[in-house]
Short mmCIF file of C-alpha atoms and ligand atoms in Angstrom, two decimals:
data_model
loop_
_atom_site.label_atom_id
_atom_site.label_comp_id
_atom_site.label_asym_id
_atom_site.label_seq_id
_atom_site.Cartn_x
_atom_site.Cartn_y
_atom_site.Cartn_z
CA UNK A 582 52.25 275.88 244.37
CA UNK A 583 51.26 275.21 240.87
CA UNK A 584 52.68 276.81 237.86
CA UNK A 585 50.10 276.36 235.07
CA UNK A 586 47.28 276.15 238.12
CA UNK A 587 43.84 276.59 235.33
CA UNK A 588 45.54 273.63 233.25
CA UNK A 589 46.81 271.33 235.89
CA UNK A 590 43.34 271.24 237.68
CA UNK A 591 41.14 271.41 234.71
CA UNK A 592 38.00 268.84 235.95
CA UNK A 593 38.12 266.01 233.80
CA UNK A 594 34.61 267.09 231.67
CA UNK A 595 36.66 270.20 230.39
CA UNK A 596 40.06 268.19 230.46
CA UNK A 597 38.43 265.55 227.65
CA UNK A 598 37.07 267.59 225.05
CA UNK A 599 40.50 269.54 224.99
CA UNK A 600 42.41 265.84 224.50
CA UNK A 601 39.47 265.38 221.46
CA UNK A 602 39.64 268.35 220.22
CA UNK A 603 43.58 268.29 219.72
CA UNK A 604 43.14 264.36 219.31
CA UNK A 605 41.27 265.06 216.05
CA UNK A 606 43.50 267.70 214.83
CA UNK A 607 46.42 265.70 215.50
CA UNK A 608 45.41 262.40 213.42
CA UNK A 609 44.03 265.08 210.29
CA UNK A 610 47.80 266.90 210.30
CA UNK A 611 49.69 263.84 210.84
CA UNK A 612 47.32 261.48 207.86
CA UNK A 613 47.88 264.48 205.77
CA UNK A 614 51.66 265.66 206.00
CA UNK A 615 53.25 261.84 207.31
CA UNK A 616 53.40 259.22 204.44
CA UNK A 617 54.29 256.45 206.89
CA UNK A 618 50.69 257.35 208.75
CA UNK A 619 48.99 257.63 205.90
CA UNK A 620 50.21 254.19 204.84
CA UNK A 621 49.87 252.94 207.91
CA UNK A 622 45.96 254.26 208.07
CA UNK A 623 45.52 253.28 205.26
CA UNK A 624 46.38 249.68 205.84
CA UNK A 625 44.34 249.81 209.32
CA UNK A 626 40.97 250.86 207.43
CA UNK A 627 40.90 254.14 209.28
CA UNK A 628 40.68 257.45 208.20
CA UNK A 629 41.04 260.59 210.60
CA UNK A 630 37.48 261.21 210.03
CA UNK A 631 36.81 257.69 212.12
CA UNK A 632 37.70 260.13 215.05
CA UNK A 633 34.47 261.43 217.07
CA UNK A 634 35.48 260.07 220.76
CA UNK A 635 38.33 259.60 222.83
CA UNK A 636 37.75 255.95 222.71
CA UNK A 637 38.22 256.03 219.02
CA UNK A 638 41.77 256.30 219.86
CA UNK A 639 41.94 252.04 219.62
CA UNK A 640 41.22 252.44 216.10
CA UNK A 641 44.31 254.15 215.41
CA UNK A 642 47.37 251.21 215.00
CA UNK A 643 50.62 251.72 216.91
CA UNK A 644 53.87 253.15 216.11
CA UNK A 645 56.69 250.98 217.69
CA UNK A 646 60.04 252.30 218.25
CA UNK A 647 61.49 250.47 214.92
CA UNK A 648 59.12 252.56 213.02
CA UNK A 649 61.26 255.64 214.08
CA UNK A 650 64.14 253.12 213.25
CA UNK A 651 62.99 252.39 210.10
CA UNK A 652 62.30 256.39 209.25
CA UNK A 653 64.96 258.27 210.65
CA UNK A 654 66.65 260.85 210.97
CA UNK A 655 63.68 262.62 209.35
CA UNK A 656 60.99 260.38 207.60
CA UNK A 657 58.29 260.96 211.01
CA UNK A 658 58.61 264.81 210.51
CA UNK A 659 54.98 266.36 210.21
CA UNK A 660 57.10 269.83 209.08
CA UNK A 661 59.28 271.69 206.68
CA UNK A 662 62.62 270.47 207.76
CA UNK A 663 63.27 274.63 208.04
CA UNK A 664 60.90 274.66 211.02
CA UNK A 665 63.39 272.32 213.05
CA UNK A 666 64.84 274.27 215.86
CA UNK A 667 66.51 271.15 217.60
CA UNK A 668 68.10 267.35 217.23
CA UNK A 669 67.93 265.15 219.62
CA UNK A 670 68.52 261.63 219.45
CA UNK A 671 68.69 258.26 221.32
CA UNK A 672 70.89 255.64 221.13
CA UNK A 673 69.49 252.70 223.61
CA UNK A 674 71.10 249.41 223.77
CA UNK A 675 70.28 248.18 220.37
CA UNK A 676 70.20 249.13 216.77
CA UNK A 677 70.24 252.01 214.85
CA UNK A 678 69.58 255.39 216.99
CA UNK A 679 66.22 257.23 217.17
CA UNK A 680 66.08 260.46 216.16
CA UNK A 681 63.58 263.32 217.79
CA UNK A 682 62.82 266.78 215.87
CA UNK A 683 61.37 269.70 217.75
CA UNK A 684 60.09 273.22 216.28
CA UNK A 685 60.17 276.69 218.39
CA UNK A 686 56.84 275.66 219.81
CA UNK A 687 57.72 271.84 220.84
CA UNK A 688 60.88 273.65 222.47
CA UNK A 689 58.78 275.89 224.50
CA UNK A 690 56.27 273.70 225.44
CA UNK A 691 58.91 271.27 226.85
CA UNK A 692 60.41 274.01 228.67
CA UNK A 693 57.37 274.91 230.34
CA UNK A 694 56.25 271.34 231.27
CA UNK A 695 59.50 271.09 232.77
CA UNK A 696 59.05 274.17 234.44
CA UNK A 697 55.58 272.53 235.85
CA UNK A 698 57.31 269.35 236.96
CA UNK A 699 60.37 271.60 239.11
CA UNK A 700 57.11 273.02 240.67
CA UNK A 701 55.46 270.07 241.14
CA UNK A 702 58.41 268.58 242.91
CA UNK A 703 58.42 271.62 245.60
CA UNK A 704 61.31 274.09 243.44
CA UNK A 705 60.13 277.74 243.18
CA UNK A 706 62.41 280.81 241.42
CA UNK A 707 64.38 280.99 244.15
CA UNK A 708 66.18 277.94 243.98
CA UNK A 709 69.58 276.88 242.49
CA UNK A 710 69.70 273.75 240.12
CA UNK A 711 72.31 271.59 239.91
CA UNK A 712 71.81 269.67 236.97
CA UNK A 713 73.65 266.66 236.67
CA UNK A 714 71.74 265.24 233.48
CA UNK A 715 74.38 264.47 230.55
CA UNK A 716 73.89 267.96 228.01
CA UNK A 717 74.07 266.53 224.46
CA UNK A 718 71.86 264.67 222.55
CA UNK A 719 70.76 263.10 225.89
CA UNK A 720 67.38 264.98 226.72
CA UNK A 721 68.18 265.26 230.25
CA UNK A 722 70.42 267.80 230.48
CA UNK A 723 68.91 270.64 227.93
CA UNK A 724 65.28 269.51 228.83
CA UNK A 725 66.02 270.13 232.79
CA UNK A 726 67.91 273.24 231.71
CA UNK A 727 65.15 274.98 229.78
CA UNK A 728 62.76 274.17 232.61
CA UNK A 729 64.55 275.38 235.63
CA UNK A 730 65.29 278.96 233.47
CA UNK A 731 61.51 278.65 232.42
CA UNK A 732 60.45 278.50 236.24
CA UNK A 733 62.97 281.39 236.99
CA UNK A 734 65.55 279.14 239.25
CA UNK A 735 69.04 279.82 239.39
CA UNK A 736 70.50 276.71 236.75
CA UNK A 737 73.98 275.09 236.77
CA UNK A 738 74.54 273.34 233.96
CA UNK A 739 77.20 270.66 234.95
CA UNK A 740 76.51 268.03 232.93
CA UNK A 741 78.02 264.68 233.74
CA UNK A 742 81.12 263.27 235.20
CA UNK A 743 83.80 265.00 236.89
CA UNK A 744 82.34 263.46 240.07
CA UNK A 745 84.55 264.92 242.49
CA UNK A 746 84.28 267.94 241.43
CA UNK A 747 80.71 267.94 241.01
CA UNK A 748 80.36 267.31 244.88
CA UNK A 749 82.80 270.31 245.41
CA UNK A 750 80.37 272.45 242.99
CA UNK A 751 77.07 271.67 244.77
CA UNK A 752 78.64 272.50 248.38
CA UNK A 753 80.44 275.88 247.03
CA UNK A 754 77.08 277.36 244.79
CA UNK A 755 74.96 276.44 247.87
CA UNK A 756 72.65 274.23 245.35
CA UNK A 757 69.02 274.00 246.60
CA UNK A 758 68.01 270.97 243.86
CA UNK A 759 69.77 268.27 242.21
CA UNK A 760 68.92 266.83 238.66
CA UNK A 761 70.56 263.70 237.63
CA UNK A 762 69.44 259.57 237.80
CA UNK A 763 69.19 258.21 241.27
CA UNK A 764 72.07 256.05 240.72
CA UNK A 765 74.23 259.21 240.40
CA UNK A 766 72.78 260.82 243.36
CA UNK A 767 73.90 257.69 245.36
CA UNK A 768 77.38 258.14 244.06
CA UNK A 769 77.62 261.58 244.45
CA UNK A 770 77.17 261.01 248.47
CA UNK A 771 79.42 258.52 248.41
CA UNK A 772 82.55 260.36 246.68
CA UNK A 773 81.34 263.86 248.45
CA UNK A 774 81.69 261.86 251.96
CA UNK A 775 85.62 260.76 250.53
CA UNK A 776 85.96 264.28 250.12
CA UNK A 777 84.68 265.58 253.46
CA UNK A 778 81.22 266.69 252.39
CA UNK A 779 78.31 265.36 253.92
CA UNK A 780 75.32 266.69 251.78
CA UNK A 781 72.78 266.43 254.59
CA UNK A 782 74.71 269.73 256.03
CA UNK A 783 74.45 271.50 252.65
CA UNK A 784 71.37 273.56 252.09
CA UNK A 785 70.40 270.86 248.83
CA UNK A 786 66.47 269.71 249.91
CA UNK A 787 65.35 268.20 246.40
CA UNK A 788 66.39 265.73 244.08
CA UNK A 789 64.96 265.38 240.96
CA UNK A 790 65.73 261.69 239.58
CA UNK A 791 64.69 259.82 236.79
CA UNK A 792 65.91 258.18 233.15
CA UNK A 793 66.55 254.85 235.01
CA UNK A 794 64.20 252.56 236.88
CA UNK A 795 64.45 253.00 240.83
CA UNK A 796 62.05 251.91 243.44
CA UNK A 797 60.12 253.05 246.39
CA UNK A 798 63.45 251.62 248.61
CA UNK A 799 65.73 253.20 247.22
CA UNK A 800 64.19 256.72 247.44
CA UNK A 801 64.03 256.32 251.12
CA UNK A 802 67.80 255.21 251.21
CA UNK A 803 68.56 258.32 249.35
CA UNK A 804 66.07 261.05 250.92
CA UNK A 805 67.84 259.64 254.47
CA UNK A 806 71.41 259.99 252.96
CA UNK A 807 70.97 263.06 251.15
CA UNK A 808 69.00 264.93 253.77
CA UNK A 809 66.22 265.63 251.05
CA UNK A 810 62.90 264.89 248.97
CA UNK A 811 63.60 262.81 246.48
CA UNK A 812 60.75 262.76 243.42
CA UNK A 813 60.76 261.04 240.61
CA UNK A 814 60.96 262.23 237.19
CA UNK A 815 59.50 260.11 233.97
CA UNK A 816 60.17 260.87 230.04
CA UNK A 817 61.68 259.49 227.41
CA UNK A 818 63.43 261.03 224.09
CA UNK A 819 60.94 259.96 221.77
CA UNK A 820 58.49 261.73 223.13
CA UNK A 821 59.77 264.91 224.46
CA UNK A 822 62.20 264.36 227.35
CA UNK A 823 61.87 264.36 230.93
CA UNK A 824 58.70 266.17 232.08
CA UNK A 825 56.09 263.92 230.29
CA UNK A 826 55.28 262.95 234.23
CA UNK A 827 56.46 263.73 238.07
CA UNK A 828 55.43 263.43 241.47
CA UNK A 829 54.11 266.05 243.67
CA UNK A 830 56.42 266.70 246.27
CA UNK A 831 52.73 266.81 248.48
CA UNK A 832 52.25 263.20 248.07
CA UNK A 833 55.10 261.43 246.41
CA UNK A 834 52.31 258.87 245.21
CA UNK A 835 52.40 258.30 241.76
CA UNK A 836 53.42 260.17 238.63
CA UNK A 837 51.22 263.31 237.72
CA UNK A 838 51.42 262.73 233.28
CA UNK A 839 51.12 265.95 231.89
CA UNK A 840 47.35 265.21 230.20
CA UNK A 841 46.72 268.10 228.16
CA UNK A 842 49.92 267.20 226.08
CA UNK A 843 49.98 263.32 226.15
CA UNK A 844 47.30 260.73 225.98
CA UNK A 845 47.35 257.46 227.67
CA UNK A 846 46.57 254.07 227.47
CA UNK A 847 47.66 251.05 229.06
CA UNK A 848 47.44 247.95 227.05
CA UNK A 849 48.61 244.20 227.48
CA UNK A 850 52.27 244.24 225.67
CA UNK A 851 51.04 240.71 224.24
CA UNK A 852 47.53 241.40 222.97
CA UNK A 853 47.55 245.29 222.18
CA UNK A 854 44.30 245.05 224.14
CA UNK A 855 43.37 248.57 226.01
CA UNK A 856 43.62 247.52 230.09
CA UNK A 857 41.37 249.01 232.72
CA UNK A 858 42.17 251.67 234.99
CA UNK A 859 44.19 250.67 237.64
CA UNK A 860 45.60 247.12 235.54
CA UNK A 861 49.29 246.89 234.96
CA UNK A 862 50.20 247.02 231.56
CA UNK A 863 52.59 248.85 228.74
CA UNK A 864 52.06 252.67 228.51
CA UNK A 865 51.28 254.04 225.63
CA UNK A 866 51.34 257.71 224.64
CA UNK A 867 49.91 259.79 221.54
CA UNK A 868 51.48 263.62 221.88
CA UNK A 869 48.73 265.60 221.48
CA UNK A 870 50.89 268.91 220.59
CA UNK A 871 53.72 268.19 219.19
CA UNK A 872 54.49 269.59 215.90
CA UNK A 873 57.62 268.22 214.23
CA UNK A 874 57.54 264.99 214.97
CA UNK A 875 53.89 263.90 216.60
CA UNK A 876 53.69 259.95 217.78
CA UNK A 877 50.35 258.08 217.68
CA UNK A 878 49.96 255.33 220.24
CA UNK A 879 53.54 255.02 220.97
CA UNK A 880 54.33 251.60 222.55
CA UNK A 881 57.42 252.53 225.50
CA UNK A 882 57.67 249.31 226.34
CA UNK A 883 57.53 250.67 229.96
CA UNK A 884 55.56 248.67 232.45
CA UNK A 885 52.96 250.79 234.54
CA UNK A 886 49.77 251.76 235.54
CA UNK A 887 47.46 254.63 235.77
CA UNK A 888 45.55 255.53 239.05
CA UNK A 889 42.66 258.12 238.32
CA UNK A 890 41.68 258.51 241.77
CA UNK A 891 41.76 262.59 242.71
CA UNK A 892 45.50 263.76 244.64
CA UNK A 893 45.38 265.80 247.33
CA UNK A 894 47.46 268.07 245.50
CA UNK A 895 44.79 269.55 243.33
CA UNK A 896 46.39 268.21 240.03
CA UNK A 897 43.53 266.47 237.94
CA UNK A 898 46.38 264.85 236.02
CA UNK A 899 45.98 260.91 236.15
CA UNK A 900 49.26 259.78 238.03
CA UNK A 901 50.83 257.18 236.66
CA UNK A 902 53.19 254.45 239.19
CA UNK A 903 56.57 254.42 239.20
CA UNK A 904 57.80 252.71 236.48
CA UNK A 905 59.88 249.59 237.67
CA UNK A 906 61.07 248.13 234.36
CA UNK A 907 60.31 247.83 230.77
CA UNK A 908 59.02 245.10 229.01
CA UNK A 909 62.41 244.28 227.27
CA UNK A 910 64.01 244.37 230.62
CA UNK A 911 62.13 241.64 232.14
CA UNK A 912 64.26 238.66 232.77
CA UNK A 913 62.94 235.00 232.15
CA UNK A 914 64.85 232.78 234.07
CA UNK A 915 63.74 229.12 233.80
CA UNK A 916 59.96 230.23 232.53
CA UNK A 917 59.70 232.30 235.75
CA UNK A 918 59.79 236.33 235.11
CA UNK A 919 61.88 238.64 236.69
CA UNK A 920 62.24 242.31 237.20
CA UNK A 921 65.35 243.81 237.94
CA UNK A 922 63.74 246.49 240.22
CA UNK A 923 62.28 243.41 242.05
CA UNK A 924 65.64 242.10 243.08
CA UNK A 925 66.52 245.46 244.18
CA UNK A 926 63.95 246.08 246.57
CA UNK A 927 64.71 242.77 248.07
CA UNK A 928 68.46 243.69 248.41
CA UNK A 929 67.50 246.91 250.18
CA UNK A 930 65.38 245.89 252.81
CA UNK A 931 68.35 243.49 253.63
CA UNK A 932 70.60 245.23 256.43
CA UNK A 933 74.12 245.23 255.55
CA UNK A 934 73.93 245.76 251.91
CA UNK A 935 75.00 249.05 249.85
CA UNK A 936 72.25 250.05 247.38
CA UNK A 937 75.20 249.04 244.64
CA UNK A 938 74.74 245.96 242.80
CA UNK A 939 74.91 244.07 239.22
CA UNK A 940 72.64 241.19 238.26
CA UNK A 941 74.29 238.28 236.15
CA UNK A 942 72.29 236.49 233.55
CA UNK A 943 74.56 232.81 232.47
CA UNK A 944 74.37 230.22 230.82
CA UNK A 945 75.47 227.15 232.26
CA UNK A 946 74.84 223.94 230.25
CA UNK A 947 71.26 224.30 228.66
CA UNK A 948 69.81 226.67 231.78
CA UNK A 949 69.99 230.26 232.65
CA UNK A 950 71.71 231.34 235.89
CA UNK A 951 71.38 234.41 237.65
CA UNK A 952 73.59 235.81 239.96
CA UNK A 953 73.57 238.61 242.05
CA UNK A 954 76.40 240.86 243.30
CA UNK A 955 76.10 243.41 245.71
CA UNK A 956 78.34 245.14 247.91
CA UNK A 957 78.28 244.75 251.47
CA UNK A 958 77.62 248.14 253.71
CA UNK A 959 81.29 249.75 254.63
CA UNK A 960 80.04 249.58 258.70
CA UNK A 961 78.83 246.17 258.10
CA UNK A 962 81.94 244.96 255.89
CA UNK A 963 84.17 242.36 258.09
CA UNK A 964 86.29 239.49 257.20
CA UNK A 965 84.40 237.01 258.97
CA UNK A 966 83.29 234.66 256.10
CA UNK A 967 80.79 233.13 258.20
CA UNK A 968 79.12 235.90 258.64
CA UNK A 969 79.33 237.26 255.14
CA UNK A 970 77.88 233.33 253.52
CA UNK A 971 75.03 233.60 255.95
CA UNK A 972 73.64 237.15 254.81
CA UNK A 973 74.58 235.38 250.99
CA UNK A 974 72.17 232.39 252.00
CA UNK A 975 69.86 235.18 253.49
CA UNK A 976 69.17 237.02 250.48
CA UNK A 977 69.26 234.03 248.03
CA UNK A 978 66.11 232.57 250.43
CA UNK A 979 64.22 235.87 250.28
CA UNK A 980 64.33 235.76 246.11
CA UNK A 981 63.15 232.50 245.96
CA UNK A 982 60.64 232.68 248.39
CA UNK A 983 59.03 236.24 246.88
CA UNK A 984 60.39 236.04 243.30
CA UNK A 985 60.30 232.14 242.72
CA UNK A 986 63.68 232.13 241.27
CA UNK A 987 67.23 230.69 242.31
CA UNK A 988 69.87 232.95 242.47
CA UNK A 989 73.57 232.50 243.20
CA UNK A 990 74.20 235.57 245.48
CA UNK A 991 77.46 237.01 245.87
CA UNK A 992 78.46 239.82 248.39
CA UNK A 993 81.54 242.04 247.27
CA UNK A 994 84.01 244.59 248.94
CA UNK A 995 82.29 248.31 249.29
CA UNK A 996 83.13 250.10 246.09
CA UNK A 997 83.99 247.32 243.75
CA UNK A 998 80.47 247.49 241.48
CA UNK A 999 81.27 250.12 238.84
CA UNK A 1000 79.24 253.47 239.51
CA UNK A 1001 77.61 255.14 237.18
CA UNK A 1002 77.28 258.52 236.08
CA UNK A 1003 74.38 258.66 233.87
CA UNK A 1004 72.21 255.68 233.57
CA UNK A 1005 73.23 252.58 235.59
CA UNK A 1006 74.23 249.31 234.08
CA UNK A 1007 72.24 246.93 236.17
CA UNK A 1008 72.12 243.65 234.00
CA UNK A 1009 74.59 242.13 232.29
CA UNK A 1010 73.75 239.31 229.93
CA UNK A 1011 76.75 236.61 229.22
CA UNK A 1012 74.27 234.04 227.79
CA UNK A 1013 75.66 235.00 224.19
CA UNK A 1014 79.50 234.68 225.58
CA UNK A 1015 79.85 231.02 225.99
O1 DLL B 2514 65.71 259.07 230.00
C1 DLL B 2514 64.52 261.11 229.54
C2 DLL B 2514 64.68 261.53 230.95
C3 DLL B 2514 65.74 262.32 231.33
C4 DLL B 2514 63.74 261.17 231.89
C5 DLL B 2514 65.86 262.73 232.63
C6 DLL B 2514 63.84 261.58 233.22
C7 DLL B 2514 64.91 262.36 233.59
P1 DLL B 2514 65.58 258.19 227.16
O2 DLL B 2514 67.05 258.18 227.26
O3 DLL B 2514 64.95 258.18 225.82
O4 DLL B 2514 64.99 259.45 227.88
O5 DLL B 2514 65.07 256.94 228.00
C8 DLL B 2514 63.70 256.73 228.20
O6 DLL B 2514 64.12 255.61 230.30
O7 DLL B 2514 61.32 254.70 228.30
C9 DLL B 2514 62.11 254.44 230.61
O8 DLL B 2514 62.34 253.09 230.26
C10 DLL B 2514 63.33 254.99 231.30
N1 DLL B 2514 62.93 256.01 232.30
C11 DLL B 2514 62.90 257.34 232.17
N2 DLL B 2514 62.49 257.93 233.33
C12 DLL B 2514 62.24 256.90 234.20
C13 DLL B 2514 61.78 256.82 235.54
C14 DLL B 2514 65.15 259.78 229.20
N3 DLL B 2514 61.51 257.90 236.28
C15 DLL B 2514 63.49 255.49 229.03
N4 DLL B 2514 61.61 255.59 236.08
C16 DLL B 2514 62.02 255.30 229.36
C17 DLL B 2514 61.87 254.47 235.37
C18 DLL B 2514 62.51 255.69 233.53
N5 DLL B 2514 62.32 254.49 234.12
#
């Protein structure tokens, strides 16, 4: 089923002139009400005028996440601060915290593309949501809220941690779908086995995961664990939230991004050059709609690429793949570059292994060192260190033959990699700490 079913299979011919139309509005309001685009225009030798195609969008220069830095809380706000309904903001790893407005209408929009993405990931009215998404100025637990009581679902706000009890909750309410990162999910199992629970006898059959890289691995490891369909979720704060794009639970291939709110680009993170269809690049997105705080060409750093081949869903959407790491993410370890999510699908295909692990970026003398922990499978844990240094040797082969890097791999007891309840910690860097 499809919830907005005219929208989400508009042909592209009727799909375009909607993006121009609201394209053109969009750069007008934003010229017009934003000093820092007007500046910023100005500077670029473009006025919103400039604006008669879709592929005028290059013209337009970027805003990069220190811009919103630089303004915040409120100097990106296209309205009277009165017209602010909601805060939210984002801290990420570095610097001063992002801020995100939203007005009635941004609210209700979000709600109802959330409300398109439960649908798209197989939820109807009937189900019960268990969402595990932190509530606060984290997006993911308010944006997953407003959704699931936008599609008509049953919604249980638990928020994060309380583990334990979580597992208890989702048993005792009979949940039907899970919201939370797929790094929780995998906990969750893990503490609701301690417990007694094994969720593949519950009546749970989706899991909606996202805010964290995860890869193609992984979701089968869950799906078999969890007895369910596992789809993943993409958004970030700055934008909106979760909901900007999701799989369709009918083919679980690539992201359907929610078109008639967000346009897209790919470009080379280096250049700033648009890429082809179908190229791997940066996404980019310019919110079409939103009112209080509209971004043009906003660089996520997020590494992707966008496949406009028709799904046999019936979405027109253009479905973007899973994201596997951001730019900033990427690891360069003796010139050679490295993905986290890379090492992770190698360490999943690799019998023995728990899907738990840490990567370990040193310094030792003037080179960079990476090691890898990950915990060895409880059935396949033994004291025989033989046995244990060969699977080591194992993996550390694998990532140099399909990665081209050296890594010092080290396996460690089930349950000793600290779990996560909201986004997972998978790199540490000591290279400062010597
Ligand atoms: O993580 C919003 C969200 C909540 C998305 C719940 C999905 C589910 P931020 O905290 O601002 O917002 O982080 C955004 O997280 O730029 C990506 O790097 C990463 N990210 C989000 N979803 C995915 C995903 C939320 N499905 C940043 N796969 C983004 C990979 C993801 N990375």
């Amino acid at each position: 089923m499809i919830f907005d079913v005219d929208m989400e299979t508009l042909p592209r011919d009727e799909l375009e002139p909607l993006q121009l139309t609201r394209l053109k509005s969009l750069v007008e309001r934003v010229y017009y009400t934003v000093p820092f685009y007007k500046k910023k225009f100005d500077e670029a030798g473009v006025h919103p005028s400039d604006i008669h195609h879709l592929s005028d969008l290059k013209l337009l220069p970027f805003t990069m996440k220190q811009d919103m830095r630089d303004n915040a809380p409120f100097g990106l706000f296209a309205v009277p601060k009165d017209n602010v309904v909601r805060l939210h903001s984002s801290s990420g790893t570095t610097g001063k915290a992002t801020v995100v407005g939203y007005t009635k209408r941004d609210v209700r929009n979000w709600a109802k593309l959330m409300a398109r993405s439960f649908m798209a990931a197989g939820a109807t009215h009937r189900d019960v949501v268990h969402n595990a998404y932190g509530y606060g100025l984290f997006t993911g637990g308010l944006g997953a809220h407003y959704g699931a009581e936008e599609l008509g679902a049953t919604i249980v706000p638990v928020s994060g941690g309380g583990t334990k009890r979580q597992a208890g909750l989702l048993r005792d309410f009979g949940s039907t779908v899970i919201c939370c990162t797929p790094s929780f999910a995998l906990y969750l199992y893990e503490v609701g086995l301690e417990t007694g629970i094994n969720f593949r006898e519950l009546p749970l059959r989706i899991g909606i995961f996202g805010a964290e890289p995860w890869t193609d691995t992984m979701r089968r490891d869950i799906e078999d664990k969890l007895g369910i369909t596992a789809i993943d979720i993409y958004g970030l704060s700055e934008i909106m939230g979760p909901g900007v794009a999701i799989e369709c639970h009918e083919a679980q291939d690539g992201l359907h991004l929610m078109e008639d709110h967000f346009l897209v680009e790919i470009i080379d993170p280096i250049t700033g050059e648009q890429l082809p269809p179908g190229t791997t690049g940066e996404l980019v997105i310019t919110t079409l709609t939103k009112e209080a705080q509209p971004l043009i060409r906003y660089r996520t750093r997020d590494i992707t690429s966008l496949n406009y081949v028709p799904c046999k869903c019936g979405r027109t959407f253009v479905r973007m793949k899973r994201v596997t790491g951001r730019s900033d993410d990427m690891l360069i370890i003796r010139g050679v570059n490295v993905f986290p999510s890379q090492i992770e699908t190698i360490l999943l295909e690799t019998k023995g292994l728990a899907p738990h692990y840490q990567i370990l970026v040193k310094r030792e003398g003037p080179l960079d060192m990476l090691e890898v922990q990950v915990e060895v499978d409880e059935s396949f844990f033994s004291d025989e260190i033989k046995g244990l240094q060969q699977l080591e040797s194992k993996i550390s082969k694998n990532i140099k033959e399909f990665l081209g890097v050296t890594a010092k791999v080290k396996l460690v007891e089930p349950k000793t990699i600290q779990r996560s309840e909201g986004k997972a910690k998978r790199v540490v860097d000591l290279r400062g700490q010597s």
